[in-house]
Coordinates of N, CA and C in Angstrom, one line a residue:
M1 N 221.4 198.5 339.7 CA 221.2 199.2 341.0 C 222.2 198.7 342.0
N2 N 222.5 199.5 342.9 CA 223.4 199.2 344.0 C 222.7 199.2 345.3
I3 N 222.9 198.2 346.2 CA 222.2 198.1 347.5 C 223.2 198.3 348.6
Y4 N 222.8 199.2 349.5 CA 223.7 199.6 350.6 C 222.9 199.3 352.0
L5 N 223.7 199.3 353.0 CA 223.2 199.3 354.4 C 222.7 200.7 354.6
G6 N 221.6 200.9 355.3 CA 221.1 202.2 355.6 C 219.6 202.3 355.7
D7 N 219.1 203.3 356.4 CA 217.6 203.5 356.5 C 217.0 204.4 355.5
D8 N 217.9 205.3 354.9 CA 217.4 206.2 353.9 C 218.5 206.6 353.0
V9 N 218.2 207.2 351.9 CA 219.2 207.6 350.9 C 220.2 208.6 351.4
R10 N 219.8 209.4 352.3 CA 220.8 210.4 352.9 C 221.9 209.8 353.7
S11 N 221.6 208.5 354.2 CA 222.6 207.9 355.1 C 223.6 207.0 354.3
V12 N 223.5 207.0 353.0 CA 224.3 206.2 352.1 C 225.5 207.0 351.6
D13 N 226.7 206.4 351.7 CA 227.9 207.0 351.1 C 228.2 206.1 349.9
P14 N 228.2 206.6 348.7 CA 228.5 205.7 347.5 C 229.8 204.9 347.6
A15 N 230.7 205.3 348.5 CA 232.0 204.6 348.7 C 231.8 203.4 349.6
D16 N 230.7 203.3 350.2 CA 230.5 202.2 351.2 C 230.3 200.9 350.4
R17 N 230.6 199.8 351.1 CA 230.4 198.5 350.6 C 228.9 198.3 350.1
N18 N 228.7 197.7 348.9 CA 227.4 197.6 348.3 C 227.4 196.3 347.5
V19 N 226.2 196.0 347.1 CA 226.0 194.8 346.2 C 225.3 195.4 344.9
E20 N 225.9 195.1 343.8 CA 225.3 195.6 342.5 C 224.5 194.4 341.9
L21 N 223.2 194.7 341.7 CA 222.3 193.7 341.0 C 222.2 194.2 339.6
N22 N 222.7 193.4 338.7 CA 222.7 193.8 337.3 C 221.3 193.5 336.6
D23 N 221.0 194.2 335.5 CA 219.7 194.0 334.8 C 219.5 192.6 334.4
E24 N 220.5 191.9 333.9 CA 220.4 190.5 333.4 C 219.9 189.6 334.5
L25 N 220.5 189.7 335.7 CA 220.1 188.9 336.9 C 218.7 189.2 337.3
L26 N 218.3 190.5 337.3 CA 216.9 190.8 337.7 C 215.9 190.3 336.7
V27 N 216.2 190.3 335.4 CA 215.3 189.8 334.4 C 215.2 188.3 334.5
F28 N 216.3 187.6 334.8 CA 216.3 186.1 335.0 C 215.4 185.8 336.2
L29 N 215.6 186.5 337.3 CA 214.8 186.2 338.5 C 213.4 186.5 338.3
S30 N 213.0 187.5 337.5 CA 211.6 187.8 337.1 C 211.0 186.6 336.4
K31 N 211.8 186.1 335.4 CA 211.3 185.0 334.6 C 211.0 183.8 335.3
I32 N 212.0 183.4 336.2 CA 211.7 182.1 337.0 C 210.7 182.3 338.1
S33 N 210.4 183.5 338.4 CA 209.4 183.8 339.5 C 208.0 183.8 339.0
R34 N 207.8 184.0 337.7 CA 206.4 184.1 337.1 C 205.7 182.8 337.3
G35 N 204.6 182.8 338.1 CA 203.7 181.7 338.2 C 204.3 180.5 338.9
A36 N 205.4 180.7 339.7 CA 206.1 179.6 340.3 C 206.5 180.0 341.7
E37 N 206.9 179.1 342.5 CA 207.4 179.3 343.9 C 208.9 179.3 343.8
P38 N 209.6 180.0 344.5 CA 209.1 181.1 345.4 C 208.8 182.4 344.7
D39 N 208.0 183.2 345.3 CA 207.7 184.5 344.7 C 208.9 185.4 345.0
L40 N 209.6 185.7 344.0 CA 210.8 186.6 344.1 C 210.5 188.1 343.9
S41 N 209.2 188.4 343.9 CA 208.9 189.8 343.6 C 209.5 190.8 344.6
P42 N 209.7 190.5 345.9 CA 210.3 191.4 346.8 C 211.7 191.9 346.3
I43 N 212.4 191.0 345.5 CA 213.6 191.5 344.9 C 213.4 192.1 343.6
C44 N 212.6 191.4 342.7 CA 212.4 191.8 341.3 C 211.7 193.1 341.2
N45 N 210.8 193.5 342.2 CA 210.0 194.7 342.1 C 210.7 195.9 342.6
I46 N 212.0 195.8 343.1 CA 212.7 197.0 343.5 C 213.0 197.8 342.2
D47 N 212.6 199.0 342.1 CA 212.7 199.8 340.9 C 214.2 200.0 340.7
P48 N 214.8 199.5 339.6 CA 216.2 199.6 339.4 C 216.7 201.0 338.9
Y49 N 215.7 201.9 338.7 CA 216.1 203.3 338.3 C 215.8 204.3 339.4
A50 N 215.2 203.9 340.5 CA 214.9 204.9 341.5 C 215.7 204.6 342.8
D51 N 215.7 205.5 343.7 CA 216.3 205.3 345.0 C 215.2 204.8 345.9
V52 N 215.4 203.6 346.5 CA 214.3 203.0 347.3 C 214.9 202.6 348.7
S53 N 214.1 202.9 349.7 CA 214.5 202.4 351.1 C 213.7 201.2 351.4
L54 N 214.4 200.2 352.0 CA 213.7 198.9 352.3 C 213.8 198.8 353.9
N55 N 212.6 198.6 354.5 CA 212.6 198.5 356.0 C 213.1 197.1 356.4
V56 N 213.2 196.9 357.7 CA 213.8 195.7 358.3 C 213.0 194.5 357.9
S57 N 211.6 194.6 357.9 CA 210.7 193.5 357.5 C 211.0 193.1 356.1
E58 N 211.1 194.0 355.2 CA 211.4 193.8 353.8 C 212.8 193.1 353.6
V59 N 213.7 193.6 354.4 CA 215.1 193.0 354.4 C 215.1 191.5 354.8
K60 N 214.3 191.2 355.8 CA 214.2 189.9 356.3 C 213.7 188.9 355.2
E61 N 212.7 189.4 354.5 CA 212.1 188.7 353.4 C 213.1 188.5 352.3
I62 N 213.9 189.5 352.0 CA 214.9 189.4 350.9 C 216.0 188.4 351.3
A63 N 216.4 188.4 352.6 CA 217.4 187.5 353.0 C 216.9 186.0 352.9
K64 N 215.7 185.7 353.3 CA 215.1 184.4 353.1 C 215.1 184.0 351.7
L65 N 214.7 184.9 350.8 CA 214.6 184.6 349.4 C 216.0 184.3 348.8
C66 N 217.0 185.0 349.2 CA 218.3 184.8 348.7 C 218.8 183.4 349.1
E67 N 218.5 183.1 350.4 CA 218.8 181.7 350.8 C 218.1 180.6 350.0
T68 N 216.9 180.9 349.7 CA 216.1 179.9 348.8 C 216.7 179.8 347.4
V69 N 217.1 180.9 346.8 CA 217.7 180.9 345.5 C 219.0 180.1 345.5
I70 N 219.8 180.2 346.5 CA 221.0 179.5 346.6 C 220.8 178.0 346.9
R71 N 220.0 177.7 347.9 CA 219.7 176.4 348.4 C 219.1 175.5 347.3
D72 N 218.1 176.1 346.6 CA 217.4 175.4 345.5 C 218.0 175.5 344.1
R73 N 219.2 176.1 344.1 CA 220.0 176.2 342.8 C 219.1 176.8 341.7
L74 N 218.4 177.9 342.0 CA 217.5 178.5 341.0 C 218.2 179.2 339.9
L75 N 219.5 179.4 340.0 CA 220.2 180.2 338.9 C 221.0 179.3 338.0
D76 N 220.8 178.0 338.1 CA 221.6 177.0 337.3 C 221.4 177.2 335.8
D77 N 220.3 177.7 335.4 CA 220.0 177.9 334.0 C 220.4 179.3 333.5
H78 N 220.8 180.1 334.4 CA 221.2 181.5 334.0 C 222.6 181.4 333.3
E79 N 222.7 182.2 332.3 CA 223.9 182.3 331.5 C 225.1 182.6 332.3
E80 N 225.0 183.4 333.3 CA 226.1 183.8 334.2 C 225.8 183.2 335.6
A81 N 225.5 181.9 335.7 CA 225.0 181.4 337.0 C 226.0 181.6 338.2
E82 N 227.3 181.3 337.9 CA 228.3 181.5 339.0 C 228.3 182.9 339.5
E83 N 228.3 183.9 338.6 CA 228.3 185.3 339.0 C 227.0 185.6 339.7
G84 N 225.9 185.1 339.3 CA 224.6 185.3 339.9 C 224.6 184.8 341.3
Y85 N 225.1 183.6 341.5 CA 225.2 183.1 342.9 C 226.0 183.9 343.8
C86 N 227.1 184.5 343.3 CA 228.0 185.3 344.1 C 227.2 186.6 344.5
I87 N 226.5 187.2 343.5 CA 225.7 188.4 343.8 C 224.6 188.1 344.8
I88 N 223.9 187.0 344.7 CA 222.8 186.7 345.6 C 223.4 186.4 347.0
S89 N 224.5 185.7 347.0 CA 225.2 185.4 348.3 C 225.6 186.7 349.0
D90 N 226.2 187.7 348.2 CA 226.6 189.0 348.8 C 225.4 189.7 349.3
L91 N 224.2 189.6 348.5 CA 223.0 190.4 348.9 C 222.5 189.7 350.2
M92 N 222.6 188.4 350.3 CA 222.1 187.7 351.6 C 223.0 188.2 352.8
E93 N 224.3 188.2 352.5 CA 225.2 188.6 353.6 C 224.9 190.1 354.1
L94 N 224.7 191.0 353.1 CA 224.4 192.4 353.4 C 223.1 192.5 354.1
A95 N 222.1 191.7 353.7 CA 220.8 191.7 354.3 C 220.9 191.2 355.8
N96 N 221.6 190.2 356.0 CA 221.8 189.6 357.3 C 222.5 190.6 358.2
E97 N 223.5 191.3 357.7 CA 224.2 192.4 358.4 C 223.2 193.5 358.8
A98 N 222.3 193.9 357.9 CA 221.3 194.9 358.2 C 220.4 194.4 359.3
I99 N 220.0 193.2 359.2 CA 219.1 192.6 360.3 C 219.7 192.6 361.6
A100 N 221.0 192.3 361.6 CA 221.7 192.2 362.9 C 221.9 193.6 363.5
M101 N 222.0 194.6 362.6 CA 222.1 196.0 363.1 C 220.7 196.7 363.2
N102 N 219.7 196.0 362.9 CA 218.3 196.5 363.0 C 218.1 197.7 362.1
C103 N 218.7 197.7 360.9 CA 218.5 198.8 360.0 C 218.1 198.2 358.6
G104 N 217.7 199.1 357.8 CA 217.3 198.6 356.5 C 218.3 198.6 355.4
L105 N 217.9 198.5 354.2 CA 218.8 198.6 353.0 C 218.3 199.7 352.1
V106 N 219.2 200.3 351.4 CA 218.8 201.3 350.4 C 219.3 200.9 349.0
S107 N 218.4 201.0 348.1 CA 218.8 200.7 346.7 C 218.9 202.0 345.9
I108 N 220.1 202.2 345.3 CA 220.3 203.4 344.5 C 220.2 203.0 343.1
G109 N 219.3 203.6 342.4 CA 219.0 203.2 341.0 C 220.1 203.7 340.0
D110 N 220.0 203.1 338.8 CA 221.0 203.5 337.8 C 220.6 204.9 337.2

């Protein structure tokens, strides 16, 4: 799935800057989140096959979770840890940009 700045699907141009969350990273985040802190479900529960709009409140939560994943080195055991950290960092940057603009994010599913 690809995540863009915007408040709804109609506002998204596929050529715009976006962050691609791959299936492997989502599966890994789901595994480490089960029964442990932090609860990464706000990221993991985004339907990767649907188009989903995330409001500013949800975006703020996602930005905080991204910061926690990076700070606590939660991806160190992931097969593609370096790539995963880059993706999470890019997502945090996009989320912070959305917060500064007081807009949401849109996830376009596969």
